[in-house]
CSV table of C-alpha atoms and ligand atoms in Angstrom, one decimal:
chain,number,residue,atom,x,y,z
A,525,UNK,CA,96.2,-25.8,34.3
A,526,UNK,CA,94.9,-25.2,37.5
A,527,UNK,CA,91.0,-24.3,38.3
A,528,UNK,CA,90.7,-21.0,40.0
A,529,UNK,CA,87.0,-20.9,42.0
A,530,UNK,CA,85.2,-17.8,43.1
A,531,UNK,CA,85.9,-17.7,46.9
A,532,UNK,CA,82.1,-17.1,47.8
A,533,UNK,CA,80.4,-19.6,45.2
A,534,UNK,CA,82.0,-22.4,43.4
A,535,UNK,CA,82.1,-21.1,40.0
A,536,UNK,CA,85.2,-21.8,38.7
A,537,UNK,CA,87.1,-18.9,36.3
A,538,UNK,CA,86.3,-20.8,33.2
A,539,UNK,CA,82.6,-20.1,33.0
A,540,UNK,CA,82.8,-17.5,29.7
A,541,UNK,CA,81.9,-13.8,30.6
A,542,UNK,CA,82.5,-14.3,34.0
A,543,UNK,CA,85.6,-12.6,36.1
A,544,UNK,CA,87.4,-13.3,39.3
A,545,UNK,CA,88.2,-10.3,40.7
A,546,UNK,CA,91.3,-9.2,43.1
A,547,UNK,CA,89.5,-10.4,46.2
A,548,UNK,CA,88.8,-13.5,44.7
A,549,UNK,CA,85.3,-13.0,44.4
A,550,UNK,CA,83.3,-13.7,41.1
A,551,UNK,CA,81.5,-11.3,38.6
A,552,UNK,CA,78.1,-13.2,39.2
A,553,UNK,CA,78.6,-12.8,43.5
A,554,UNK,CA,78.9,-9.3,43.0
A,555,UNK,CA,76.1,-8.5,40.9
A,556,UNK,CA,74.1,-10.1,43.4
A,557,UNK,CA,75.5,-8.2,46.1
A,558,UNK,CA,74.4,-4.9,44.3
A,559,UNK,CA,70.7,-6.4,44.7
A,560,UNK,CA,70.8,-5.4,48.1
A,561,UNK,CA,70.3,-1.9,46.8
A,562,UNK,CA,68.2,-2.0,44.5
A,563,UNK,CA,64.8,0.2,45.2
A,564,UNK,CA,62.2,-2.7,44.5
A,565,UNK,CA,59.3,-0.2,44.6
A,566,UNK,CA,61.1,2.2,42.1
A,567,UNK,CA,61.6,-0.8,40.1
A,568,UNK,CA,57.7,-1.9,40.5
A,569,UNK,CA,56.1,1.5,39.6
A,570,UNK,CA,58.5,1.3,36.3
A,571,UNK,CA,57.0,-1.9,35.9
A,572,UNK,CA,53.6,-0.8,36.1
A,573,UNK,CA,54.2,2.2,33.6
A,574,UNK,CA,55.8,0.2,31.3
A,575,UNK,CA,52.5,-2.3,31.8
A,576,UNK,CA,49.9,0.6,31.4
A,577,UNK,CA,51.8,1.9,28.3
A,578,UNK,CA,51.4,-1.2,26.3
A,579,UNK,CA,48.1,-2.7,27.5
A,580,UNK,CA,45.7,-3.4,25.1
A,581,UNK,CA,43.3,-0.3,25.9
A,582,UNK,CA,40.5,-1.2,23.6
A,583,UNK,CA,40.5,-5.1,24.2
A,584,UNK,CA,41.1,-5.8,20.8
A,585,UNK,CA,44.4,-7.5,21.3
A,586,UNK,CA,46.7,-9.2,24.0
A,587,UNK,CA,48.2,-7.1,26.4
A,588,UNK,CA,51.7,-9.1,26.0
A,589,UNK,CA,53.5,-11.8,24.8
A,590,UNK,CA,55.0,-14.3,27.4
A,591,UNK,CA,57.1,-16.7,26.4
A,592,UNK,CA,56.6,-20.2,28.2
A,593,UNK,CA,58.3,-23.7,28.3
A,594,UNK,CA,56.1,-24.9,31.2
A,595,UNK,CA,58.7,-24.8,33.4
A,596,UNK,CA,59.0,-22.7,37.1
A,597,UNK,CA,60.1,-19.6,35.7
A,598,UNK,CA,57.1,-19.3,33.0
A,599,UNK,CA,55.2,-20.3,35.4
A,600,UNK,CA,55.7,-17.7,37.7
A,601,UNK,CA,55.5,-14.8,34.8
A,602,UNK,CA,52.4,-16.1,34.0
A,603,UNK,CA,51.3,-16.3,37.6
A,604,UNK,CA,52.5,-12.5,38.0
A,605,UNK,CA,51.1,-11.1,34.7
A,606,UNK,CA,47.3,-12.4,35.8
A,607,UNK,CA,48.1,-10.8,39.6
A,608,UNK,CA,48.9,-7.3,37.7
A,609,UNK,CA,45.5,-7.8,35.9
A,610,UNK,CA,46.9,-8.5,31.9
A,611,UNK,CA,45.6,-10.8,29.4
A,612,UNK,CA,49.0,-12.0,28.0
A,613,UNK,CA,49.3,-15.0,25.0
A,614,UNK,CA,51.6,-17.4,26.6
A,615,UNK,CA,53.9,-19.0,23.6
A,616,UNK,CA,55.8,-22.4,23.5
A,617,UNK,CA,58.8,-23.2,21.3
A,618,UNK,CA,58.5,-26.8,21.8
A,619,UNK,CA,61.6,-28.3,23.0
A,620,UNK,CA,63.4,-31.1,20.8
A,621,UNK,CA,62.4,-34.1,23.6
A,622,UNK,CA,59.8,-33.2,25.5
A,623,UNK,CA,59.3,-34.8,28.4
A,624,UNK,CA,55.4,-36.2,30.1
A,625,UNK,CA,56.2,-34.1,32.8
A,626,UNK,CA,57.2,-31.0,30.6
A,627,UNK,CA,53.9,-31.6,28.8
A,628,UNK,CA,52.1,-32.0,32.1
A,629,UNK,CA,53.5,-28.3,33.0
A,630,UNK,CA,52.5,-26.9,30.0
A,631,UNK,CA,49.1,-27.8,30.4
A,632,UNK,CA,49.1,-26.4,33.6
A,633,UNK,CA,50.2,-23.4,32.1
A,634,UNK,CA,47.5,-23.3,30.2
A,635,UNK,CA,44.8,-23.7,33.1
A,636,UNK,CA,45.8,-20.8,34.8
A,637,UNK,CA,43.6,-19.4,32.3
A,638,UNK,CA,45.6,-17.8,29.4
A,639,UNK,CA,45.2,-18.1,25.4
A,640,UNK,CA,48.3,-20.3,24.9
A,641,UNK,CA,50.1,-21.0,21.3
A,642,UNK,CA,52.6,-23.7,21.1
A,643,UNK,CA,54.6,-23.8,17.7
A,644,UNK,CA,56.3,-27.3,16.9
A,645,UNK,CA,59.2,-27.1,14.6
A,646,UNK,CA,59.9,-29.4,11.7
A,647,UNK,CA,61.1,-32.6,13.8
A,648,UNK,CA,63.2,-33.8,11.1
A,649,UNK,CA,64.8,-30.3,10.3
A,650,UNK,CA,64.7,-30.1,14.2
A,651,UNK,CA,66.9,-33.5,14.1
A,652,UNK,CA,69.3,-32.5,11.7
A,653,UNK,CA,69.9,-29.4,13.6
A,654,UNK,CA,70.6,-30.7,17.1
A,655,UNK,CA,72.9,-33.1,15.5
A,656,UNK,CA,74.8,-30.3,13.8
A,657,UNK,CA,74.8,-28.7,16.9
A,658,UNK,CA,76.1,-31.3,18.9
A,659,UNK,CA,79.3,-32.2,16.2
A,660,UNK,CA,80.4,-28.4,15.0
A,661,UNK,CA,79.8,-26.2,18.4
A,662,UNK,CA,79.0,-29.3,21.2
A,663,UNK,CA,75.9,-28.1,21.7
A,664,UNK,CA,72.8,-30.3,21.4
A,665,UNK,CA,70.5,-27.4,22.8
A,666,UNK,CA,72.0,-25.0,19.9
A,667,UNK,CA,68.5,-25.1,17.7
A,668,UNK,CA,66.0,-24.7,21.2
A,669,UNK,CA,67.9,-21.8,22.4
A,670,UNK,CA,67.9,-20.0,19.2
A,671,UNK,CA,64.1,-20.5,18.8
A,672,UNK,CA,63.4,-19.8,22.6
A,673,UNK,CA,64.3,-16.4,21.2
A,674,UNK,CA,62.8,-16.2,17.6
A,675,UNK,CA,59.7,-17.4,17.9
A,676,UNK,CA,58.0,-15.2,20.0
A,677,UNK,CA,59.4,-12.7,18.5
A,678,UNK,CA,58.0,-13.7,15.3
A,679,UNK,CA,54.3,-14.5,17.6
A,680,UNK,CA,54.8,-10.5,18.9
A,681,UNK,CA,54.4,-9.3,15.1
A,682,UNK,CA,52.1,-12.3,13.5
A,683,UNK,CA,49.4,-11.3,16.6
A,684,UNK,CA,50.8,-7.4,16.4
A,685,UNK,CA,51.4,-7.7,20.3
A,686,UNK,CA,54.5,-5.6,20.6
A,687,UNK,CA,55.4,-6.3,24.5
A,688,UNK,CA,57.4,-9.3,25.3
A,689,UNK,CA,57.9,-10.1,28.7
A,690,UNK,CA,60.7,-12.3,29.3
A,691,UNK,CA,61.7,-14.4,32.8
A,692,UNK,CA,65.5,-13.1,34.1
A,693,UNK,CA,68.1,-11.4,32.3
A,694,UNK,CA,70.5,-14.3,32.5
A,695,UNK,CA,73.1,-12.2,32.3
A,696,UNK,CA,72.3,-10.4,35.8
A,697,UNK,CA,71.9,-13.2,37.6
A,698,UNK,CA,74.8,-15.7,36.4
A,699,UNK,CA,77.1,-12.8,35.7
A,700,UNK,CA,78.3,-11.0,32.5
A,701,UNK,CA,79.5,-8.0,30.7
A,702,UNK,CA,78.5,-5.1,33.2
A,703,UNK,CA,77.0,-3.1,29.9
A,704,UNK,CA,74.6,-6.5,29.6
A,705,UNK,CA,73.9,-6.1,33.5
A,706,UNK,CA,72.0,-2.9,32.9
A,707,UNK,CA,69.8,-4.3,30.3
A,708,UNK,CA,66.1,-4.1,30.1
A,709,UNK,CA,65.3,-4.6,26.5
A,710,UNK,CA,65.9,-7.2,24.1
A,711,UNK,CA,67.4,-6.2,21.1
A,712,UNK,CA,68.8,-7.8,18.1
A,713,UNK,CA,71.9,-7.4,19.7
A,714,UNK,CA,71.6,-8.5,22.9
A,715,UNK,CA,70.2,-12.0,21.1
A,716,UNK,CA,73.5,-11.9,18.7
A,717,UNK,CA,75.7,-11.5,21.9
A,718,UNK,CA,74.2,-13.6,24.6
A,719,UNK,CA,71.7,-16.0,22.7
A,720,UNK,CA,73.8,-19.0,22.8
A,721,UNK,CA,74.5,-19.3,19.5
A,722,UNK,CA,78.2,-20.3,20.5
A,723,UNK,CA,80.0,-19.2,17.2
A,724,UNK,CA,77.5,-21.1,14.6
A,725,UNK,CA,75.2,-19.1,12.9
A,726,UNK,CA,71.6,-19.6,11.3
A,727,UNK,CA,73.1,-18.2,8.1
A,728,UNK,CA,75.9,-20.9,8.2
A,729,UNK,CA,73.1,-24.0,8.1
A,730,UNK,CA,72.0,-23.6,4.6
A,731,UNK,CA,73.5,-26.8,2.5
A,732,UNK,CA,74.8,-28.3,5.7
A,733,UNK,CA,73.6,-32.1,5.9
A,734,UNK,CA,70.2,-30.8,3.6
A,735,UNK,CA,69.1,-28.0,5.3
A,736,UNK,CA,67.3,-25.3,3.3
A,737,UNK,CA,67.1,-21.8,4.0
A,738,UNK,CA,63.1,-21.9,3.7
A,739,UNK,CA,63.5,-24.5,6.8
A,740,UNK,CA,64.7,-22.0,8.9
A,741,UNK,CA,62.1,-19.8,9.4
A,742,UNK,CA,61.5,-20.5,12.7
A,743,UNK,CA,64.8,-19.5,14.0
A,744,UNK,CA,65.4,-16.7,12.0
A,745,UNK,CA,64.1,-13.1,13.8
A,746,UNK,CA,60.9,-11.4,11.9
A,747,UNK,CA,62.3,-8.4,9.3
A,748,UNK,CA,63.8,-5.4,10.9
A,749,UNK,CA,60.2,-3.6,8.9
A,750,UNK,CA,58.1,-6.0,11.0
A,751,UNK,CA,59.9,-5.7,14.0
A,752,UNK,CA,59.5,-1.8,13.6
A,753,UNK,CA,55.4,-1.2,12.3
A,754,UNK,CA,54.5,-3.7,15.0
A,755,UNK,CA,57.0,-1.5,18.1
A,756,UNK,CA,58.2,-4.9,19.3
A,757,UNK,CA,59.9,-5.0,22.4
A,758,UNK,CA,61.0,-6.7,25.2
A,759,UNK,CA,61.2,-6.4,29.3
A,760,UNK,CA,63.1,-8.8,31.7
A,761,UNK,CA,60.7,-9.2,34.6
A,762,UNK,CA,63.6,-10.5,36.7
A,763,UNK,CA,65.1,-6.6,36.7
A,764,UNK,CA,61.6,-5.6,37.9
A,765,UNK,CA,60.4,-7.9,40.4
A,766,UNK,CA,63.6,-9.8,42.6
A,767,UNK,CA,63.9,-12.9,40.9
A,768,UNK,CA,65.3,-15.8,42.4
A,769,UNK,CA,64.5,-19.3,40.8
A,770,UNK,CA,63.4,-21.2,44.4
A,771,UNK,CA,60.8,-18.8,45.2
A,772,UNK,CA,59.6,-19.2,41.9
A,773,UNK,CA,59.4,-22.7,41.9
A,774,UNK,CA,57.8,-22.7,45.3
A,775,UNK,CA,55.2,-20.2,44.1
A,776,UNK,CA,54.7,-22.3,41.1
A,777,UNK,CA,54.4,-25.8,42.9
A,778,UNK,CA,51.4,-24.0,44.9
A,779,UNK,CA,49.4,-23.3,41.1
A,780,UNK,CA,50.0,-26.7,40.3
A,781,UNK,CA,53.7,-27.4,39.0
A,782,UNK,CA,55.0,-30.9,38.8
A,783,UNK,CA,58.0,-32.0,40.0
A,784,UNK,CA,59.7,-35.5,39.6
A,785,UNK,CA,60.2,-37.5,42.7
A,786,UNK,CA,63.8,-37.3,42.9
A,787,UNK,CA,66.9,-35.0,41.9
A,788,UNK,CA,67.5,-35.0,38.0
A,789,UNK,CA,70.4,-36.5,36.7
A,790,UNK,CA,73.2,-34.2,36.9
A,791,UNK,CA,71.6,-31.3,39.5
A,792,UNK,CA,71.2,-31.5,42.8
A,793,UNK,CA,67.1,-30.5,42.7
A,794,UNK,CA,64.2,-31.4,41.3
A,795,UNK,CA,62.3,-28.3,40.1
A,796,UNK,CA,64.2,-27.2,36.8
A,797,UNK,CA,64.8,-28.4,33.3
A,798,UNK,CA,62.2,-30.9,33.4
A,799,UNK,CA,60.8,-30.8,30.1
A,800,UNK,CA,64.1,-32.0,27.7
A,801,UNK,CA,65.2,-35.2,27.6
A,802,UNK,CA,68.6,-33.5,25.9
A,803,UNK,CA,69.0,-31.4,28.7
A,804,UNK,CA,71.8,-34.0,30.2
A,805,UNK,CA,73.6,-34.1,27.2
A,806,UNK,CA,73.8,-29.9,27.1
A,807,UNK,CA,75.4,-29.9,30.4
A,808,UNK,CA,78.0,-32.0,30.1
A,809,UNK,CA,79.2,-30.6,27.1
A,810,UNK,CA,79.2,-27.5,29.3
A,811,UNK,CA,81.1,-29.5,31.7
A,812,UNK,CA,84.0,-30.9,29.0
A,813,UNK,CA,84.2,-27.3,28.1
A,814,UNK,CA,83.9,-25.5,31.1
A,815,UNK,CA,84.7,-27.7,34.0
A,816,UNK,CA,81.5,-27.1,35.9
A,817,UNK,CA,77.8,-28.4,35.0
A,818,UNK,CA,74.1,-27.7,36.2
A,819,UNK,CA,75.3,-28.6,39.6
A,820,UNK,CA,77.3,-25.7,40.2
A,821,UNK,CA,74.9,-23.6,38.6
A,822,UNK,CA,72.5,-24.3,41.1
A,823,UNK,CA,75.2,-24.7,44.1
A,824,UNK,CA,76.2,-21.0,43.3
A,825,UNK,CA,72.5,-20.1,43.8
A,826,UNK,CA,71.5,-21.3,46.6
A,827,UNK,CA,74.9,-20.5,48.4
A,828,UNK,CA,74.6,-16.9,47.4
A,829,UNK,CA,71.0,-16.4,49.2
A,830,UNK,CA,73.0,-18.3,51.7
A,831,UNK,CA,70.3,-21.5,51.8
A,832,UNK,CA,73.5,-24.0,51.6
A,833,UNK,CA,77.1,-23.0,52.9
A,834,UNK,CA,80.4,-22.9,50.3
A,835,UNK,CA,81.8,-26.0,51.6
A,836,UNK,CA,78.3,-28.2,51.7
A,837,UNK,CA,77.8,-27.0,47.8
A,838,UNK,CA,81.1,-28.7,47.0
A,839,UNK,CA,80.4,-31.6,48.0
A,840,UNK,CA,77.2,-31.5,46.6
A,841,UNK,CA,79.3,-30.5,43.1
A,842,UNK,CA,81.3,-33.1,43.5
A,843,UNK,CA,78.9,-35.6,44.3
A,844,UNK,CA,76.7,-34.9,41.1
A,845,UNK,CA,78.1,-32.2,38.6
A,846,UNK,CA,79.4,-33.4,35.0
A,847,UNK,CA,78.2,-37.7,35.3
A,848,UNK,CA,78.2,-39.2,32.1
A,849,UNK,CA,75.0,-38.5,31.1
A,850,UNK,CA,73.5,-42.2,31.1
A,851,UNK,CA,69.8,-41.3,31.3
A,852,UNK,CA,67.4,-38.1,31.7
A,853,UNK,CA,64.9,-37.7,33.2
A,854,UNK,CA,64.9,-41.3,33.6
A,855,UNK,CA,64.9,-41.6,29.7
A,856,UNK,CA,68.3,-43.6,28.5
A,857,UNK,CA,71.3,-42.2,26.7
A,858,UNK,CA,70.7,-44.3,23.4
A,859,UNK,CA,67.1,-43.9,23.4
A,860,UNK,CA,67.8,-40.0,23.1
A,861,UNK,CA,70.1,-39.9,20.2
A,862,UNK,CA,68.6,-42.8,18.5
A,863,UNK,CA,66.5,-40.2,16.9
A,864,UNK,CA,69.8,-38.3,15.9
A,865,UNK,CA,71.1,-41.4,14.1
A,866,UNK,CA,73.8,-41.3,16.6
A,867,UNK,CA,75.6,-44.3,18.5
A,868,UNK,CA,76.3,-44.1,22.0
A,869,UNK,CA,80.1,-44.7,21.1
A,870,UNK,CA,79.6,-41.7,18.5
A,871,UNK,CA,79.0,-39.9,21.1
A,872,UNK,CA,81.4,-40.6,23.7
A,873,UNK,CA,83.9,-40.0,20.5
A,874,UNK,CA,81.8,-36.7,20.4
A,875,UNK,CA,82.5,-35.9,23.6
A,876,UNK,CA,86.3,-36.5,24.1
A,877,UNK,CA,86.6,-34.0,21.3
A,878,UNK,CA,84.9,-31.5,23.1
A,879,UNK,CA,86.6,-31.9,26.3
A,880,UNK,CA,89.2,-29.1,27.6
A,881,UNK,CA,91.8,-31.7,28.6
A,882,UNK,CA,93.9,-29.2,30.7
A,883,UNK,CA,90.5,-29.4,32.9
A,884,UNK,CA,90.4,-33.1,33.7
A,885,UNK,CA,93.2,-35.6,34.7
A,886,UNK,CA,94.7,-38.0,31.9
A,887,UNK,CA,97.2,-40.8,32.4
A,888,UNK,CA,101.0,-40.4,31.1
A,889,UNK,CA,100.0,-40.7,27.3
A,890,UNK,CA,97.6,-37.8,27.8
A,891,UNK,CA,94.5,-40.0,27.5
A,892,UNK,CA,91.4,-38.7,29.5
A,893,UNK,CA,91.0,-41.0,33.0
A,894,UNK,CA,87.9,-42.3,33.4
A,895,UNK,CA,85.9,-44.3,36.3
A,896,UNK,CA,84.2,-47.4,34.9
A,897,UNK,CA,80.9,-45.4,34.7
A,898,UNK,CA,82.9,-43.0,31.9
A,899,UNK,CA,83.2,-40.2,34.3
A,900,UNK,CA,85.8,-37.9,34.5
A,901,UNK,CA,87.5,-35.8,37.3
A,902,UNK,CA,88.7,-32.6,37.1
A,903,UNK,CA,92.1,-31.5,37.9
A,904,UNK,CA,91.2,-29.8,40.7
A,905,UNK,CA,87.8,-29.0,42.9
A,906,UNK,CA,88.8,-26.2,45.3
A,907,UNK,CA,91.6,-23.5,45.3
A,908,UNK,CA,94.8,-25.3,45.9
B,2043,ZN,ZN1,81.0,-16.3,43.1
């Protein structure tokens, strides 16, 4: 199998939802080309009407939940909702690993002056699920993303806040079904669809390696009756406000948001997905699967706003997308699945189950080719 790439970016046809259309150009290039039309003011007065409608009007609750990891994005919702004059309650689904500089972000958070919950799952349920994620769907992540969406959800009806204002409808921005495109509420749906939840389901995990259905609370949605008395809902403040992921961390780095010195492992910047030590282990699996990893991600972005040209974002693709994820954020590979009872060479067997093999080159038995660091190299990096 050959590797077709979007002409414009360097996304290659395997990402899922995304399309390659007749002039070779990709699903996620052409939504971003519609931008250019978009009427930001329209979009902005909605915004505000929307913001008037659910503001607190007698100061007896918050005006809106905002969910927060600490990172650039969150950063800059919180930044925005204090500009536009609300008093949101900024909620944390603590990540499995969390980094000092994660925790240093989310104490920054804080200080821009907002009430600030963070809930902490059950670490050893936590465990057990990123474990189970990582050997049935090759996702490690599988247990944060799901509770990146439940738990404020479940915040918006404990605190009877019923506005949610998200960050960027990742469909818009990295491509997608057009119907998702449109979107501007959160719905159960739209969590079912898009989520992440890669085929497993919370109502698989009961009785798998001990877990309990009463240990799944946190990443299990509020009851459809809750959802409804309390009016919850949801905005994307990326279809209101253009959203682009640089600005945001520039913004952010201004109201005191910490970056590491160098690139992390795996990207080619340093001002996202800083607070996860499992963060490298996500994106490869991405990258056995997929053929493309957090490099290409970001490539695509900046090549699009047209900050780095198509041919300087391959080689910085090449140069750093899909390593054998050996450390994170300067933490090692061992010492980050130690806590998942699992052995580096577990996980390298992990791994080779994972990987598409029609992606990456093998010798004559059909065995995966690897450099002496354990990395692989894909079939092929440009159209041919
Ligand atoms: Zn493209």
């Amino acid at each position: 199998m050959q590797l077709q790439y979007c002409v414009r970016c360097v996304m290659p046809h395997t990402k899922p939802d995304l399309r390659i259309d007749d002039e070779g150009v990709c699903s996620a290039c052409r939504s971003y080309e519609q931008r250019a039309e978009v009427d930001w003011d329209s979009r902005r007065s909605e915004l505000d009407e929307i913001l008037a409608r659910y503001r607190s009007t007698d100061g007896s609750r918050w005006d809106c939940i905002v969910p927060v990891s600490g990172g650039k994005d969150s950063t800059y919702q919180v930044i925005r909702m204090l500009q536009l004059g609300l008093n949101p309650l900024c909620v944390t689904a603590t990540t499995c690993d969390l980094s000092d500089i994660g925790r240093k972000n989310i104490q920054n958070i804080k200080n821009l002056g907002v009430d600030y919950i963070e809930f902490s799952p059950n670490p050893v349920v936590r465990r057990k699920l990123n474990r189970i994620g990582m050997v049935e769907v090759g996702d490690i992540s599988w247990p944060e993303h799901v509770g990146i969406f439940t738990i404020p959800v479940r915040a918006a009806v404990q605190f009877g806040v019923p506005l949610i204002v998200w960050g960027e409808n990742s469909q818009n921005e990295y491509g997608g079904p057009a119907a998702a495109s449109g979107d501007n509420v959160l719905t159960r749906r739209w969590l079912e669809e898009f989520g992440g939840l890669l085929g497993l389901r919370v109502s698989d995990l009961p009785g798998v390696e001990g877990v309990e259905e009463r240990n799944l609370v946190p990443y299990t949605y509020p009851s459809d009756e809750d959802l409804k008395r309390v009016g919850v809902t949801g905005i994307f403040l990326g279809h209101y406000l253009p959203w682009d992921g640089y600005s945001n961390a520039l913004l952010s780095q201004a109201y005191g948001f910490t970056t590491p010195e160098k690139i992390v492992e795996g990207s080619i910047v340093s001002y996202e997905n800083l607070d996860n030590h499992q963060t490298g282990i996500h994106d490869y699996f991405k990258f056995l699967k997929f053929g493309f990893g957090r490099a290409t991600d970001i490539a695509c972005l900046h090549i699009r706003r047209g900050r780095i040209t198509r041919e300087d974002g391959q080689h910085l693709v090449r140069l750093h997308d899909g390593k054998f994820p050996w450390t994170y954020l300067g933490k090692p590979l061992a010492e980050i699945l130690e806590p998942l009872d699992v052995s580096v060479e577990e996980f390298q067997r992990i791994c080779d189950r994972f990987t598409n093999k029609a992606l990456f080159r093998t010798d004559a038995h059909g065995e995966l080719l690897k450099d002496r660091h354990g990395n692989l190299t894909k079939v092929n990096y440009d159209n041919v």
